[in-house]
Structure formats: structure tokens, C-alpha cells
mmCIF file of C-alpha atoms in Angstrom:
data_model
loop_
_atom_site.group_PDB
_atom_site.id
_atom_site.type_symbol
_atom_site.label_atom_id
_atom_site.label_comp_id
_atom_site.label_asym_id
_atom_site.label_seq_id
_atom_site.Cartn_x
_atom_site.Cartn_y
_atom_site.Cartn_z
ATOM 1 C CA ILE A 86 0.024 0.080 0.075
ATOM 2 C CA ILE A 87 2.842 2.214 0.707
ATOM 3 C CA PHE A 88 4.446 1.546 -2.661
ATOM 4 C CA LEU A 89 1.092 2.555 -4.473
ATOM 5 C CA ILE A 90 0.905 5.650 -2.483
ATOM 6 C CA PHE A 91 4.365 6.608 -3.501
ATOM 7 C CA ILE A 92 3.529 6.032 -6.961
ATOM 8 C CA ILE A 93 0.397 8.073 -7.003
ATOM 9 C CA LYS A 94 2.168 10.822 -5.204
ATOM 10 C CA SER A 95 4.928 10.946 -8.096
ATOM 11 C CA ILE A 96 2.172 10.879 -10.692
ATOM 12 C CA LYS A 97 0.252 13.841 -8.992
ATOM 13 C CA ASN A 98 3.395 15.416 -8.505
ATOM 14 C CA LEU A 99 4.291 15.324 -12.128
ATOM 15 C CA LEU A 100 0.782 16.504 -13.461
ATOM 16 C CA LYS A 101 1.113 19.455 -11.058
ATOM 17 C CA LYS A 102 4.213 20.489 -12.481
ATOM 18 C CA ILE A 103 2.893 19.815 -15.999
ATOM 19 C CA THR A 104 0.280 22.511 -15.360
ATOM 20 C CA ASP A 105 2.279 25.057 -13.461
ATOM 21 C CA THR A 106 5.608 25.314 -15.388
ATOM 22 C CA LYS A 107 6.718 27.015 -18.812
ATOM 23 C CA LYS A 108 7.019 25.427 -22.090
ATOM 24 C CA GLU A 109 10.500 24.313 -21.780
ATOM 25 C CA THR A 110 10.200 22.317 -18.588
ATOM 26 C CA LYS A 111 6.832 21.115 -19.516
ATOM 27 C CA ASP A 112 8.055 19.031 -22.128
ATOM 28 C CA PHE A 113 10.668 17.467 -19.719
ATOM 29 C CA TYR A 114 7.828 16.417 -17.305
ATOM 30 C CA VAL A 115 5.649 15.288 -19.997
ATOM 31 C CA ALA A 116 8.567 12.708 -21.057
ATOM 32 C CA VAL A 117 9.091 11.682 -17.485
ATOM 33 C CA LEU A 118 5.425 11.194 -16.951
ATOM 34 C CA THR A 119 5.623 8.981 -20.195
ATOM 35 C CA LEU A 120 8.478 7.042 -18.970
ATOM 36 C CA LEU A 121 6.800 6.261 -15.750
ATOM 37 C CA GLY A 122 3.627 5.390 -17.283
ATOM 38 C CA SER A 123 5.464 2.906 -19.794
ATOM 39 C CA LEU A 124 7.396 1.470 -17.048
ATOM 40 C CA LEU A 125 4.336 0.791 -14.881
ATOM 41 C CA PHE A 126 2.567 -0.875 -17.833
ATOM 42 C CA VAL A 127 5.611 -2.895 -18.629
ATOM 43 C CA GLY A 128 6.065 -3.831 -14.949
ATOM 44 C CA MET A 129 2.565 -5.214 -15.051
ATOM 45 C CA PHE A 130 3.542 -8.028 -17.206
ATOM 46 C CA ASP A 131 7.111 -8.515 -16.441
ATOM 47 C CA HIS A 132 9.239 -8.707 -13.405
ATOM 48 C CA PHE A 133 12.226 -7.075 -14.910
ATOM 49 C CA PHE A 134 11.955 -3.941 -12.818
ATOM 50 C CA LEU A 135 11.638 -5.603 -9.538
ATOM 51 C CA THR A 136 13.982 -8.275 -9.802
ATOM 52 C CA ILE A 137 17.149 -7.200 -11.887
ATOM 53 C CA GLN A 138 19.384 -4.441 -10.500
ATOM 54 C CA GLN A 139 19.423 -2.561 -13.791
ATOM 55 C CA GLY A 140 15.684 -2.572 -13.863
ATOM 56 C CA GLN A 141 15.581 -1.234 -10.147
ATOM 57 C CA LEU A 142 18.159 1.614 -10.983
ATOM 58 C CA LEU A 143 16.052 2.566 -14.159
ATOM 59 C CA PHE A 144 12.971 2.848 -11.853
ATOM 60 C CA SER A 145 14.466 4.682 -8.994
ATOM 61 C CA LEU A 146 16.021 7.105 -11.459
ATOM 62 C CA ILE A 147 12.544 7.905 -13.190
ATOM 63 C CA ILE A 148 10.858 8.194 -9.606
ATOM 64 C CA GLY A 149 13.815 10.603 -8.647
ATOM 65 C CA LEU A 150 13.189 12.695 -11.722
ATOM 66 C CA SER A 151 9.443 12.863 -10.927
ATOM 67 C CA PHE A 152 10.518 14.839 -7.906
ATOM 68 C CA PHE A 153 13.025 17.029 -9.388
ATOM 69 C CA ASN A 154 12.731 20.895 -8.903
ATOM 70 C CA GLU A 155 14.287 23.127 -11.470
ATOM 71 C CA LYS A 156 15.534 26.434 -9.739
ATOM 72 C CA ASN A 157 14.938 29.117 -12.035
ATOM 73 C CA LYS A 158 17.951 31.659 -12.501
#
């Protein structure tokens, strides 16, 4: 249950950033949301992202990018 809450929170965070940011960063967050969605879709049919270290690293990188905050200079 905690894992699902974490995934839902990261998706909500990405959707909020897509609606609140300017065009240049909006494209980045749309790409991260697409990657996360495809990872979750493939994860429903294959255990690659849970059992192999490279899959776990890829999954954690995409989750980390969903919480990335760009500082405007």
C-alpha cells in the first residue's frame, strides 16, 4: 500500500508540474510522465523492474526525476 501511495504521489506531482511550469520544462515533465507510465505498464506483465538491478536503478531514476525541482535563475 505504501508503494502505491508513493507512485500515486509521484504521478500527481508530475501532473501538477506539467500544469504549473513554462513550455521548456513542461516537455521534460511530460517525457518523465510518459517514461513512468510505460514502466508501470510493462511492470504489470514482466518482473524485470523489480528483480534485476538495472531495472531497479532505472525505476528509481525515473521516480527521482519526477520529484526534481528546477530552480529558475
